[in-house]
PDB file of C-alpha atoms in Angstrom:
ATOM      1  CA  MET A   1      17.580  -2.649  -9.588  1.00  0.00           C
ATOM      2  CA  LEU A   2      16.641  -6.073 -10.897  1.00  0.00           C
ATOM      3  CA  ALA A   3      18.183  -7.088 -14.209  1.00  0.00           C
ATOM      4  CA  ASP A   4      14.860  -8.633 -15.221  1.00  0.00           C
ATOM      5  CA  PRO A   5      11.918  -6.893 -13.496  1.00  0.00           C
ATOM      6  CA  TYR A   6       9.566  -9.730 -14.466  1.00  0.00           C
ATOM      7  CA  THR A   7       9.562 -12.930 -12.435  1.00  0.00           C
ATOM      8  CA  PHE A   8       7.168 -15.707 -13.382  1.00  0.00           C
ATOM      9  CA  GLY A   9       5.223 -13.079 -15.321  1.00  0.00           C
ATOM     10  CA  VAL A  10       4.924 -10.781 -12.276  1.00  0.00           C
ATOM     11  CA  LEU A  11       6.289  -7.241 -12.457  1.00  0.00           C
ATOM     12  CA  ILE A  12       8.531  -6.875  -9.407  1.00  0.00           C
ATOM     13  CA  PRO A  13       9.084  -3.301  -8.142  1.00  0.00           C
ATOM     14  CA  THR A  14      12.640  -2.207  -7.410  1.00  0.00           C
ATOM     15  CA  ASP A  15      13.877  -1.281  -3.928  1.00  0.00           C
ATOM     16  CA  LYS A  16      13.927   2.355  -5.037  1.00  0.00           C
ATOM     17  CA  GLU A  17      10.325   2.196  -6.193  1.00  0.00           C
ATOM     18  CA  ILE A  18       9.229   0.515  -2.977  1.00  0.00           C
ATOM     19  CA  ARG A  19      10.965   3.108  -0.803  1.00  0.00           C
ATOM     20  CA  ALA A  20       9.333   5.884  -2.850  1.00  0.00           C
ATOM     21  CA  LEU A  21       5.950   4.255  -2.264  1.00  0.00           C
ATOM     22  CA  HIS A  22       6.569   4.226   1.499  1.00  0.00           C
ATOM     23  CA  ARG A  23       7.527   7.912   1.289  1.00  0.00           C
ATOM     24  CA  LYS A  24       4.371   8.664  -0.668  1.00  0.00           C
ATOM     25  CA  TYR A  25       2.018   7.166   1.912  1.00  0.00           C
ATOM     26  CA  ALA A  26       3.857   7.735   5.212  1.00  0.00           C
ATOM     27  CA  PRO A  27       2.051  10.630   6.942  1.00  0.00           C
ATOM     28  CA  THR A  28       5.095  11.568   9.033  1.00  0.00           C
ATOM     29  CA  GLN A  29       8.824  10.856   9.222  1.00  0.00           C
ATOM     30  CA  GLU A  30       8.187   8.962  12.450  1.00  0.00           C
ATOM     31  CA  ALA A  31       5.659   6.683  10.737  1.00  0.00           C
ATOM     32  CA  PHE A  32       8.058   6.096   7.850  1.00  0.00           C
ATOM     33  CA  ASP A  33      10.912   5.236  10.199  1.00  0.00           C
ATOM     34  CA  LEU A  34       8.769   2.772  12.155  1.00  0.00           C
ATOM     35  CA  VAL A  35       7.095   0.966   9.250  1.00  0.00           C
ATOM     36  CA  TYR A  36       9.834   1.057   6.626  1.00  0.00           C
ATOM     37  CA  THR A  37      12.524   0.002   9.095  1.00  0.00           C
ATOM     38  CA  HIS A  38      10.336  -2.916  10.193  1.00  0.00           C
ATOM     39  CA  CYS A  39       9.869  -3.966   6.566  1.00  0.00           C
ATOM     40  CA  VAL A  40      13.622  -3.779   5.929  1.00  0.00           C
ATOM     41  CA  ILE A  41      14.266  -5.942   9.002  1.00  0.00           C
ATOM     42  CA  VAL A  42      11.662  -8.505   7.927  1.00  0.00           C
ATOM     43  CA  CYS A  43      13.266  -8.538   4.492  1.00  0.00           C
ATOM     44  CA  GLY A  44      16.678  -9.219   6.016  1.00  0.00           C
ATOM     45  CA  ILE A  45      15.321 -12.042   8.156  1.00  0.00           C
ATOM     46  CA  ALA A  46      13.469 -13.599   5.221  1.00  0.00           C
ATOM     47  CA  GLU A  47      16.538 -13.451   3.010  1.00  0.00           C
ATOM     48  CA  GLN A  48      18.706 -14.970   5.737  1.00  0.00           C
ATOM     49  CA  LEU A  49      16.264 -17.867   6.097  1.00  0.00           C
ATOM     50  CA  LEU A  50      15.996 -18.222   2.331  1.00  0.00           C
ATOM     51  CA  THR A  51      19.730 -18.878   2.019  1.00  0.00           C
ATOM     52  CA  ARG A  52      19.408 -21.787   4.444  1.00  0.00           C
ATOM     53  CA  THR A  53      16.622 -23.634   2.649  1.00  0.00           C
ATOM     54  CA  ASP A  54      16.357 -25.633  -0.546  1.00  0.00           C
ATOM     55  CA  LEU A  55      12.706 -24.741  -1.078  1.00  0.00           C
ATOM     56  CA  ASN A  56      13.370 -23.079  -4.446  1.00  0.00           C
ATOM     57  CA  LEU A  57      11.459 -19.918  -3.597  1.00  0.00           C
ATOM     58  CA  ASN A  58      11.559 -16.773  -5.689  1.00  0.00           C
ATOM     59  CA  ALA A  59      14.006 -14.469  -3.922  1.00  0.00           C
ATOM     60  CA  ASP A  60      12.915 -11.325  -5.795  1.00  0.00           C
ATOM     61  CA  LEU A  61       9.272 -11.903  -4.888  1.00  0.00           C
ATOM     62  CA  VAL A  62      10.187 -12.557  -1.250  1.00  0.00           C
ATOM     63  CA  ARG A  63      12.169  -9.314  -1.132  1.00  0.00           C
ATOM     64  CA  ALA A  64       9.401  -7.191  -2.638  1.00  0.00           C
ATOM     65  CA  GLY A  65       6.748  -8.836  -0.459  1.00  0.00           C
ATOM     66  CA  SER A  66       8.798  -8.268   2.674  1.00  0.00           C
ATOM     67  CA  LEU A  67       9.401  -4.607   1.883  1.00  0.00           C
ATOM     68  CA  LEU A  68       5.729  -3.966   1.107  1.00  0.00           C
ATOM     69  CA  HIS A  69       3.816  -6.207   3.525  1.00  0.00           C
ATOM     70  CA  ASP A  70       3.060  -3.505   6.126  1.00  0.00           C
ATOM     71  CA  ILE A  71       2.485  -0.515   3.875  1.00  0.00           C
ATOM     72  CA  GLY A  72      -1.197  -0.491   4.858  1.00  0.00           C
ATOM     73  CA  VAL A  73      -0.236   0.603   8.387  1.00  0.00           C
ATOM     74  CA  TYR A  74       0.117   4.168   7.093  1.00  0.00           C
ATOM     75  CA  ARG A  75      -3.616   4.228   6.416  1.00  0.00           C
ATOM     76  CA  LEU A  76      -4.256   3.824  10.152  1.00  0.00           C
ATOM     77  CA  TYR A  77      -2.645   7.110  11.162  1.00  0.00           C
ATOM     78  CA  GLY A  78      -5.137   9.830  12.029  1.00  0.00           C
ATOM     79  CA  THR A  79      -4.799  13.569  11.585  1.00  0.00           C
ATOM     80  CA  SER A  80      -3.315  13.753  15.077  1.00  0.00           C
ATOM     81  CA  GLY A  81      -0.430  11.576  13.934  1.00  0.00           C
ATOM     82  CA  LYS A  82      -1.474   8.745  16.233  1.00  0.00           C
ATOM     83  CA  LEU A  83      -1.777   5.148  15.077  1.00  0.00           C
ATOM     84  CA  ASP A  84      -5.266   3.657  15.439  1.00  0.00           C
ATOM     85  CA  GLN A  85      -4.301   0.519  17.354  1.00  0.00           C
ATOM     86  CA  ALA A  86      -7.940  -0.575  17.723  1.00  0.00           C
ATOM     87  CA  SER A  87      -8.204  -1.001  13.948  1.00  0.00           C
ATOM     88  CA  TYR A  88      -4.752  -2.500  13.467  1.00  0.00           C
ATOM     89  CA  ILE A  89      -6.150  -5.852  12.319  1.00  0.00           C
ATOM     90  CA  ARG A  90      -7.269  -4.025   9.151  1.00  0.00           C
ATOM     91  CA  HIS A  91      -3.785  -2.972   8.061  1.00  0.00           C
ATOM     92  CA  GLY A  92      -3.430  -6.016   5.827  1.00  0.00           C
ATOM     93  CA  ILE A  93      -6.491  -5.397   3.696  1.00  0.00           C
ATOM     94  CA  LEU A  94      -5.735  -1.674   3.657  1.00  0.00           C
ATOM     95  CA  GLY A  95      -2.322  -2.459   2.248  1.00  0.00           C
ATOM     96  CA  TYR A  96      -3.841  -4.833  -0.283  1.00  0.00           C
ATOM     97  CA  GLU A  97      -6.221  -2.113  -1.456  1.00  0.00           C
ATOM     98  CA  LEU A  98      -3.432   0.473  -1.567  1.00  0.00           C
ATOM     99  CA  LEU A  99      -1.209  -1.694  -3.763  1.00  0.00           C
ATOM    100  CA  GLN A 100      -4.154  -2.715  -5.929  1.00  0.00           C
ATOM    101  CA  HIS A 101      -4.933   0.982  -6.460  1.00  0.00           C
ATOM    102  CA  GLU A 102      -1.300   1.523  -7.450  1.00  0.00           C
ATOM    103  CA  GLY A 103      -1.691  -1.124 -10.121  1.00  0.00           C
ATOM    104  CA  PHE A 104       0.323  -3.939  -8.577  1.00  0.00           C
ATOM    105  CA  PRO A 105      -0.530  -7.537  -9.515  1.00  0.00           C
ATOM    106  CA  GLU A 106      -2.330  -9.899  -7.135  1.00  0.00           C
ATOM    107  CA  ALA A 107       0.891 -11.777  -6.358  1.00  0.00           C
ATOM    108  CA  ILE A 108       2.335  -8.594  -4.808  1.00  0.00           C
ATOM    109  CA  CYS A 109      -0.851  -7.311  -3.144  1.00  0.00           C
ATOM    110  CA  ARG A 110      -1.417 -10.604  -1.308  1.00  0.00           C
ATOM    111  CA  PHE A 111       1.690 -10.139   0.844  1.00  0.00           C
ATOM    112  CA  CYS A 112      -0.247  -7.410   2.645  1.00  0.00           C
ATOM    113  CA  SER A 113      -3.517  -9.253   3.222  1.00  0.00           C
ATOM    114  CA  CYS A 114      -2.074 -12.672   4.035  1.00  0.00           C
ATOM    115  CA  HIS A 115       0.665 -12.102   6.624  1.00  0.00           C
ATOM    116  CA  THR A 116      -1.264 -11.298   9.831  1.00  0.00           C
ATOM    117  CA  GLY A 117      -0.530 -13.708  12.667  1.00  0.00           C
ATOM    118  CA  MET A 118      -0.471 -17.259  11.350  1.00  0.00           C
ATOM    119  CA  GLY A 119      -3.127 -16.324   8.832  1.00  0.00           C
ATOM    120  CA  LEU A 120      -6.800 -15.564   9.335  1.00  0.00           C
ATOM    121  CA  SER A 121      -9.474 -17.935   8.077  1.00  0.00           C
ATOM    122  CA  ARG A 122     -13.075 -16.948   7.403  1.00  0.00           C
ATOM    123  CA  ASP A 123     -13.953 -18.862  10.589  1.00  0.00           C
ATOM    124  CA  ASP A 124     -11.466 -16.704  12.537  1.00  0.00           C
ATOM    125  CA  VAL A 125     -13.112 -13.587  11.134  1.00  0.00           C
ATOM    126  CA  ARG A 126     -16.589 -14.796  12.110  1.00  0.00           C
ATOM    127  CA  LYS A 127     -15.797 -16.235  15.535  1.00  0.00           C
ATOM    128  CA  GLN A 128     -13.631 -13.300  16.638  1.00  0.00           C
ATOM    129  CA  GLY A 129     -15.969 -10.694  15.152  1.00  0.00           C
ATOM    130  CA  LEU A 130     -13.070  -9.099  13.292  1.00  0.00           C
ATOM    131  CA  PRO A 131     -13.772  -5.892  11.317  1.00  0.00           C
ATOM    132  CA  LEU A 132     -12.840  -7.557   8.030  1.00  0.00           C
ATOM    133  CA  PRO A 133     -14.823  -8.832   5.050  1.00  0.00           C
ATOM    134  CA  ILE A 134     -15.512 -12.518   5.657  1.00  0.00           C
ATOM    135  CA  ALA A 135     -12.845 -14.311   3.655  1.00  0.00           C
ATOM    136  CA  ASP A 136      -9.684 -16.356   4.060  1.00  0.00           C
ATOM    137  CA  TYR A 137      -6.512 -14.326   4.587  1.00  0.00           C
ATOM    138  CA  LEU A 138      -4.067 -17.199   4.476  1.00  0.00           C
ATOM    139  CA  ALA A 139      -0.596 -17.534   3.012  1.00  0.00           C
ATOM    140  CA  GLU A 140      -0.737 -19.930   0.069  1.00  0.00           C
ATOM    141  CA  SER A 141       2.619 -19.783  -1.702  1.00  0.00           C
ATOM    142  CA  GLY A 142       5.966 -20.573  -0.139  1.00  0.00           C
ATOM    143  CA  GLU A 143       6.981 -16.950  -0.653  1.00  0.00           C
ATOM    144  CA  GLU A 144       3.920 -15.716   1.268  1.00  0.00           C
ATOM    145  CA  GLU A 145       4.572 -18.197   4.071  1.00  0.00           C
ATOM    146  CA  LEU A 146       8.199 -17.107   4.406  1.00  0.00           C
ATOM    147  CA  VAL A 147       7.323 -13.398   4.621  1.00  0.00           C
ATOM    148  CA  MET A 148       4.571 -14.119   7.161  1.00  0.00           C
ATOM    149  CA  TYR A 149       6.996 -16.208   9.229  1.00  0.00           C
ATOM    150  CA  ALA A 150       9.870 -13.691   9.089  1.00  0.00           C
ATOM    151  CA  ASP A 151       7.459 -10.963  10.209  1.00  0.00           C
ATOM    152  CA  LYS A 152       6.944 -12.744  13.537  1.00  0.00           C
ATOM    153  CA  PHE A 153      10.513 -12.049  14.687  1.00  0.00           C
ATOM    154  CA  HIS A 154      10.238  -8.263  14.882  1.00  0.00           C
ATOM    155  CA  SER A 155       7.501  -6.173  16.475  1.00  0.00           C
ATOM    156  CA  LYS A 156       6.655  -2.497  15.964  1.00  0.00           C
ATOM    157  CA  THR A 157       5.963  -2.029  19.667  1.00  0.00           C
ATOM    158  CA  GLU A 158       7.029   1.089  21.547  1.00  0.00           C
ATOM    159  CA  PRO A 159       9.960   0.665  21.528  1.00  0.00           C
ATOM    160  CA  PRO A 160      10.308  -1.913  18.727  1.00  0.00           C
ATOM    161  CA  THR A 161      11.690  -5.308  19.754  1.00  0.00           C
ATOM    162  CA  PHE A 162      12.976  -8.500  18.245  1.00  0.00           C
ATOM    163  CA  VAL A 163      11.049 -11.624  19.166  1.00  0.00           C
ATOM    164  CA  THR A 164      12.339 -15.157  19.744  1.00  0.00           C
ATOM    165  CA  ALA A 165      10.547 -18.215  18.384  1.00  0.00           C
ATOM    166  CA  ALA A 166       9.707 -19.264  21.953  1.00  0.00           C
ATOM    167  CA  SER A 167       8.203 -15.868  22.747  1.00  0.00           C
ATOM    168  CA  TYR A 168       6.057 -15.848  19.632  1.00  0.00           C
ATOM    169  CA  ALA A 169       4.912 -19.427  20.220  1.00  0.00           C
ATOM    170  CA  ALA A 170       3.731 -18.418  23.692  1.00  0.00           C
ATOM    171  CA  HIS A 171       1.960 -15.377  22.243  1.00  0.00           C
ATOM    172  CA  VAL A 172       0.162 -17.198  19.428  1.00  0.00           C
ATOM    173  CA  ARG A 173      -1.061 -20.016  21.690  1.00  0.00           C
ATOM    174  CA  ARG A 174      -3.892 -17.818  22.944  1.00  0.00           C
ATOM    175  CA  PHE A 175      -5.372 -17.810  19.449  1.00  0.00           C
ATOM    176  CA  GLY A 176      -5.676 -21.596  19.355  1.00  0.00           C
ATOM    177  CA  GLU A 177      -3.612 -24.730  19.119  1.00  0.00           C
ATOM    178  CA  ASP A 178      -4.031 -24.728  15.346  1.00  0.00           C
ATOM    179  CA  LYS A 179      -2.094 -21.464  15.158  1.00  0.00           C
ATOM    180  CA  THR A 180       0.609 -22.875  17.417  1.00  0.00           C
ATOM    181  CA  ALA A 181       0.843 -25.960  15.222  1.00  0.00           C
ATOM    182  CA  THR A 182       1.150 -23.824  12.079  1.00  0.00           C
ATOM    183  CA  PHE A 183       3.969 -21.804  13.633  1.00  0.00           C
ATOM    184  CA  ARG A 184       5.738 -24.990  14.736  1.00  0.00           C
ATOM    185  CA  LEU A 185       5.587 -26.370  11.201  1.00  0.00           C
ATOM    186  CA  MET A 186       7.040 -23.144   9.841  1.00  0.00           C
ATOM    187  CA  CYS A 187       9.855 -23.317  12.380  1.00  0.00           C
ATOM    188  CA  GLU A 188      10.634 -26.800  11.085  1.00  0.00           C
ATOM    189  CA  SER A 189      10.460 -25.698   7.445  1.00  0.00           C
ATOM    190  CA  PHE A 190      12.411 -22.449   7.647  1.00  0.00           C
ATOM    191  CA  GLY A 191      14.393 -22.752  10.905  1.00  0.00           C
ATOM    192  CA  ALA A 192      14.920 -20.079  13.537  1.00  0.00           C
ATOM    193  CA  PRO A 193      16.683 -16.934  12.306  1.00  0.00           C
ATOM    194  CA  ASP A 194      19.904 -15.653  13.829  1.00  0.00           C
ATOM    195  CA  LEU A 195      18.733 -12.295  15.154  1.00  0.00           C
ATOM    196  CA  THR A 196      22.156 -11.224  16.459  1.00  0.00           C
ATOM    197  CA  PRO A 197      23.237  -9.245  13.370  1.00  0.00           C
ATOM    198  CA  PHE A 198      19.906  -7.403  13.282  1.00  0.00           C
ATOM    199  CA  ILE A 199      20.054  -6.592  16.987  1.00  0.00           C
ATOM    200  CA  THR A 200      23.603  -5.293  16.541  1.00  0.00           C
ATOM    201  CA  LEU A 201      22.629  -3.149  13.555  1.00  0.00           C
ATOM    202  CA  HIS A 202      19.389  -1.674  14.892  1.00  0.00           C
ATOM    203  CA  GLY A 203      19.920  -1.797  18.650  1.00  0.00           C
ATOM    204  CA  TYR A 204      16.441  -3.073  19.530  1.00  0.00           C
ATOM    205  CA  ALA A 205      16.076  -5.387  22.513  1.00  0.00           C
ATOM    206  CA  LEU A 206      15.175  -9.067  22.305  1.00  0.00           C
ATOM    207  CA  ALA A 207      11.839  -9.997  23.853  1.00  0.00           C
TER     208      ALA A 207
END
């Protein structure tokens, strides 16, 4: 538990509170294991990268944002227990709405809506015909950028995998050179994580 739950005027939930929130919304144990484990891994990667930078980011906010960023995925599970992959692009705004409903401040909710890919602009939404309200879903703070970046190194595929910087760069290129350039800049700012300890701990393969 944090000694001071307020950081820059933002109420930061504890790890225990965040885990309880995952339990509350996870429709099945399998969904909880997939989503919560991914969030824990992203948190570990973000914190590893944070120790290597001098960007003066708020570590408590990064931790909470990492552990909550994918909570909207639970809203995509149907009564059959299957994940609606076709609507997956909506998991960010669903998470934003979920946390907003729970009374979390904007600074926490935004980690959900602003971590997809390298960010989604209103032009992306229009041009790709995405099923989202037309708006910018872009990381703005350094904390949001770090969580978005750390998220790229682990995928909730079946089975889950870790992802190298080279693999993600090749993947994101199909969405435009601007996305590739954004990822390259983040690589320069934050560096590439050492995935070895996470692979050893969780046993997932490296893609």
